[in-house]
Amino acid sequence: MAVRAVRGAVQLDRDEAGHMDEQVGALLTAIMERNSLSADDLISIWFTATPDLHSDFPAAAARKLGIVDVPLICAQELDIRGAMPRVVRVLAHIESDRPRADINHVYLGAAAALRKDIAQ
């Protein structure tokens, strides 16, 4: 079994904890489904949020999905002028037999514009 990394992002409509839970939960669910993953396949997840998001930790959404024994960490994105606002990004380390080229990175909604080269 190889260690792989899966990327993803979602742009929030507003900075509210419930909305963040919903959107980050949808992102994590899509990452898991599109890569045929279970919680046992997860090694760790790194979340970043743009500096304009203050309502909650993105990792809280993972815990609400039942991802409870996987190391999670949250960090703040660089505050770059002109960057897309209200974005949560994910970098998940997983165990998978899939070749690197078959990993499905997930960019939902407007966040698909961030990585048109790898967005599914």
PDB file of C-alpha atoms in Angstrom:
ATOM      1  CA  MET A   1       0.000   0.000   0.000  1.00  0.00           C
ATOM      2  CA  ALA A   2       1.404   3.388  -0.975  1.00  0.00           C
ATOM      3  CA  VAL A   3       1.074   6.739   0.747  1.00  0.00           C
ATOM      4  CA  ARG A   4      -0.652   9.259  -1.513  1.00  0.00           C
ATOM      5  CA  ALA A   5      -1.844  12.844  -1.139  1.00  0.00           C
ATOM      6  CA  VAL A   6      -5.232  14.179  -2.191  1.00  0.00           C
ATOM      7  CA  ARG A   7      -5.905  17.887  -2.666  1.00  0.00           C
ATOM      8  CA  GLY A   8      -9.178  19.735  -2.536  1.00  0.00           C
ATOM      9  CA  ALA A   9     -10.805  23.100  -1.903  1.00  0.00           C
ATOM     10  CA  VAL A  10     -14.155  24.779  -1.536  1.00  0.00           C
ATOM     11  CA  GLN A  11     -15.163  28.435  -1.480  1.00  0.00           C
ATOM     12  CA  LEU A  12     -17.678  29.382   1.203  1.00  0.00           C
ATOM     13  CA  ASP A  13     -20.521  31.808   0.503  1.00  0.00           C
ATOM     14  CA  ARG A  14     -20.253  33.301   3.989  1.00  0.00           C
ATOM     15  CA  ASP A  15     -18.259  32.980   7.200  1.00  0.00           C
ATOM     16  CA  GLU A  16     -20.687  31.057   9.410  1.00  0.00           C
ATOM     17  CA  ALA A  17     -19.852  27.908  11.395  1.00  0.00           C
ATOM     18  CA  GLY A  18     -22.837  25.901  10.126  1.00  0.00           C
ATOM     19  CA  HIS A  19     -22.103  26.822   6.525  1.00  0.00           C
ATOM     20  CA  MET A  20     -18.434  25.895   6.982  1.00  0.00           C
ATOM     21  CA  ASP A  21     -19.411  22.505   8.448  1.00  0.00           C
ATOM     22  CA  GLU A  22     -21.746  21.871   5.514  1.00  0.00           C
ATOM     23  CA  GLN A  23     -19.291  22.886   2.794  1.00  0.00           C
ATOM     24  CA  VAL A  24     -16.174  21.285   4.279  1.00  0.00           C
ATOM     25  CA  GLY A  25     -18.216  18.163   5.005  1.00  0.00           C
ATOM     26  CA  ALA A  26     -19.312  18.065   1.360  1.00  0.00           C
ATOM     27  CA  LEU A  27     -15.695  18.474   0.247  1.00  0.00           C
ATOM     28  CA  LEU A  28     -14.439  15.669   2.478  1.00  0.00           C
ATOM     29  CA  THR A  29     -17.306  13.403   1.451  1.00  0.00           C
ATOM     30  CA  ALA A  30     -16.546  14.018  -2.232  1.00  0.00           C
ATOM     31  CA  ILE A  31     -12.833  13.320  -1.697  1.00  0.00           C
ATOM     32  CA  MET A  32     -13.661  10.061   0.083  1.00  0.00           C
ATOM     33  CA  GLU A  33     -16.249   8.926  -2.490  1.00  0.00           C
ATOM     34  CA  ARG A  34     -14.266   9.852  -5.616  1.00  0.00           C
ATOM     35  CA  ASN A  35     -11.223   7.998  -4.310  1.00  0.00           C
ATOM     36  CA  SER A  36     -13.126   5.030  -2.799  1.00  0.00           C
ATOM     37  CA  LEU A  37     -11.726   5.791   0.650  1.00  0.00           C
ATOM     38  CA  SER A  38     -12.859   4.904   4.137  1.00  0.00           C
ATOM     39  CA  ALA A  39     -11.752   6.589   7.347  1.00  0.00           C
ATOM     40  CA  ASP A  40      -9.285   3.709   7.839  1.00  0.00           C
ATOM     41  CA  ASP A  41      -7.445   4.814   4.673  1.00  0.00           C
ATOM     42  CA  LEU A  42      -6.748   8.287   6.083  1.00  0.00           C
ATOM     43  CA  ILE A  43      -3.340   9.014   7.591  1.00  0.00           C
ATOM     44  CA  SER A  44      -3.755  12.740   8.313  1.00  0.00           C
ATOM     45  CA  ILE A  45      -5.516  15.823   6.980  1.00  0.00           C
ATOM     46  CA  TRP A  46      -4.159  19.354   6.776  1.00  0.00           C
ATOM     47  CA  PHE A  47      -6.739  22.143   6.427  1.00  0.00           C
ATOM     48  CA  THR A  48      -6.013  25.748   5.539  1.00  0.00           C
ATOM     49  CA  ALA A  49      -8.436  28.645   5.515  1.00  0.00           C
ATOM     50  CA  THR A  50      -8.088  32.105   4.066  1.00  0.00           C
ATOM     51  CA  PRO A  51      -7.609  34.891   6.640  1.00  0.00           C
ATOM     52  CA  ASP A  52     -11.215  36.081   6.211  1.00  0.00           C
ATOM     53  CA  LEU A  53     -12.638  32.896   7.787  1.00  0.00           C
ATOM     54  CA  HIS A  54     -13.041  33.087  11.568  1.00  0.00           C
ATOM     55  CA  SER A  55     -16.256  31.237  12.450  1.00  0.00           C
ATOM     56  CA  ASP A  56     -14.880  27.759  13.136  1.00  0.00           C
ATOM     57  CA  PHE A  57     -12.071  25.292  12.587  1.00  0.00           C
ATOM     58  CA  PRO A  58     -12.471  23.426   9.272  1.00  0.00           C
ATOM     59  CA  ALA A  59     -11.346  20.241  11.048  1.00  0.00           C
ATOM     60  CA  ALA A  60     -14.537  20.350  13.141  1.00  0.00           C
ATOM     61  CA  ALA A  61     -16.456  19.265  10.037  1.00  0.00           C
ATOM     62  CA  ALA A  62     -14.284  16.144   9.748  1.00  0.00           C
ATOM     63  CA  ARG A  63     -15.014  15.198  13.352  1.00  0.00           C
ATOM     64  CA  LYS A  64     -18.749  15.622  12.706  1.00  0.00           C
ATOM     65  CA  LEU A  65     -18.416  13.178   9.791  1.00  0.00           C
ATOM     66  CA  GLY A  66     -16.990  10.592  12.185  1.00  0.00           C
ATOM     67  CA  ILE A  67     -13.322  11.064  11.307  1.00  0.00           C
ATOM     68  CA  VAL A  68     -12.291  10.930  14.945  1.00  0.00           C
ATOM     69  CA  ASP A  69      -9.007   9.022  15.187  1.00  0.00           C
ATOM     70  CA  VAL A  70      -7.125  10.706  12.328  1.00  0.00           C
ATOM     71  CA  PRO A  71      -4.661  13.523  13.065  1.00  0.00           C
ATOM     72  CA  LEU A  72      -6.047  16.842  11.781  1.00  0.00           C
ATOM     73  CA  ILE A  73      -4.500  20.297  11.759  1.00  0.00           C
ATOM     74  CA  CYS A  74      -5.715  23.727  10.686  1.00  0.00           C
ATOM     75  CA  ALA A  75      -3.594  26.633   9.468  1.00  0.00           C
ATOM     76  CA  GLN A  76      -4.132  29.995   7.851  1.00  0.00           C
ATOM     77  CA  GLU A  77      -3.386  30.609   4.179  1.00  0.00           C
ATOM     78  CA  LEU A  78      -1.099  33.438   3.174  1.00  0.00           C
ATOM     79  CA  ASP A  79      -2.908  36.769   2.876  1.00  0.00           C
ATOM     80  CA  ILE A  80      -2.207  37.407  -0.810  1.00  0.00           C
ATOM     81  CA  ARG A  81      -3.784  40.421  -2.475  1.00  0.00           C
ATOM     82  CA  GLY A  82      -6.289  39.336  -5.121  1.00  0.00           C
ATOM     83  CA  ALA A  83      -6.545  35.740  -3.877  1.00  0.00           C
ATOM     84  CA  MET A  84      -9.932  34.053  -3.898  1.00  0.00           C
ATOM     85  CA  PRO A  85     -11.727  34.851  -0.600  1.00  0.00           C
ATOM     86  CA  ARG A  86     -13.384  32.435   1.868  1.00  0.00           C
ATOM     87  CA  VAL A  87     -11.547  29.295   0.731  1.00  0.00           C
ATOM     88  CA  VAL A  88     -10.861  26.156   2.730  1.00  0.00           C
ATOM     89  CA  ARG A  89      -8.188  23.893   1.275  1.00  0.00           C
ATOM     90  CA  VAL A  90      -7.476  20.273   2.170  1.00  0.00           C
ATOM     91  CA  LEU A  91      -4.368  18.138   1.838  1.00  0.00           C
ATOM     92  CA  ALA A  92      -5.169  14.574   2.899  1.00  0.00           C
ATOM     93  CA  HIS A  93      -2.522  11.888   3.231  1.00  0.00           C
ATOM     94  CA  ILE A  94      -3.951   8.462   2.480  1.00  0.00           C
ATOM     95  CA  GLU A  95      -3.023   4.822   2.053  1.00  0.00           C
ATOM     96  CA  SER A  96      -4.056   3.625  -1.399  1.00  0.00           C
ATOM     97  CA  ASP A  97      -3.212   1.082  -4.056  1.00  0.00           C
ATOM     98  CA  ARG A  98      -4.175   3.613  -6.741  1.00  0.00           C
ATOM     99  CA  PRO A  99      -1.371   4.973  -8.891  1.00  0.00           C
ATOM    100  CA  ARG A 100      -0.693   8.669  -8.298  1.00  0.00           C
ATOM    101  CA  ALA A 101      -2.235   9.495 -11.693  1.00  0.00           C
ATOM    102  CA  ASP A 102      -5.538   7.915 -10.606  1.00  0.00           C
ATOM    103  CA  ILE A 103      -5.996  10.038  -7.474  1.00  0.00           C
ATOM    104  CA  ASN A 104      -9.025  12.316  -7.835  1.00  0.00           C
ATOM    105  CA  HIS A 105      -8.437  15.812  -6.480  1.00  0.00           C
ATOM    106  CA  VAL A 106     -11.674  17.637  -5.679  1.00  0.00           C
ATOM    107  CA  TYR A 107     -12.330  21.353  -6.118  1.00  0.00           C
ATOM    108  CA  LEU A 108     -15.975  22.228  -5.518  1.00  0.00           C
ATOM    109  CA  GLY A 109     -17.895  25.163  -6.927  1.00  0.00           C
ATOM    110  CA  ALA A 110     -15.922  28.328  -7.626  1.00  0.00           C
ATOM    111  CA  ALA A 111     -12.805  26.757  -6.096  1.00  0.00           C
ATOM    112  CA  ALA A 112     -12.431  24.686  -9.283  1.00  0.00           C
ATOM    113  CA  ALA A 113     -10.846  27.805 -10.791  1.00  0.00           C
ATOM    114  CA  LEU A 114      -7.917  27.429  -8.385  1.00  0.00           C
ATOM    115  CA  ARG A 115      -6.550  24.295 -10.042  1.00  0.00           C
ATOM    116  CA  LYS A 116      -8.106  23.775 -13.449  1.00  0.00           C
ATOM    117  CA  ASP A 117      -5.231  21.425 -14.233  1.00  0.00           C
ATOM    118  CA  ILE A 118      -6.232  18.841 -11.611  1.00  0.00           C
ATOM    119  CA  ALA A 119      -9.831  19.648 -10.622  1.00  0.00           C
ATOM    120  CA  GLN A 120     -12.197  16.774 -11.358  1.00  0.00           C
TER     121      GLN A 120
END
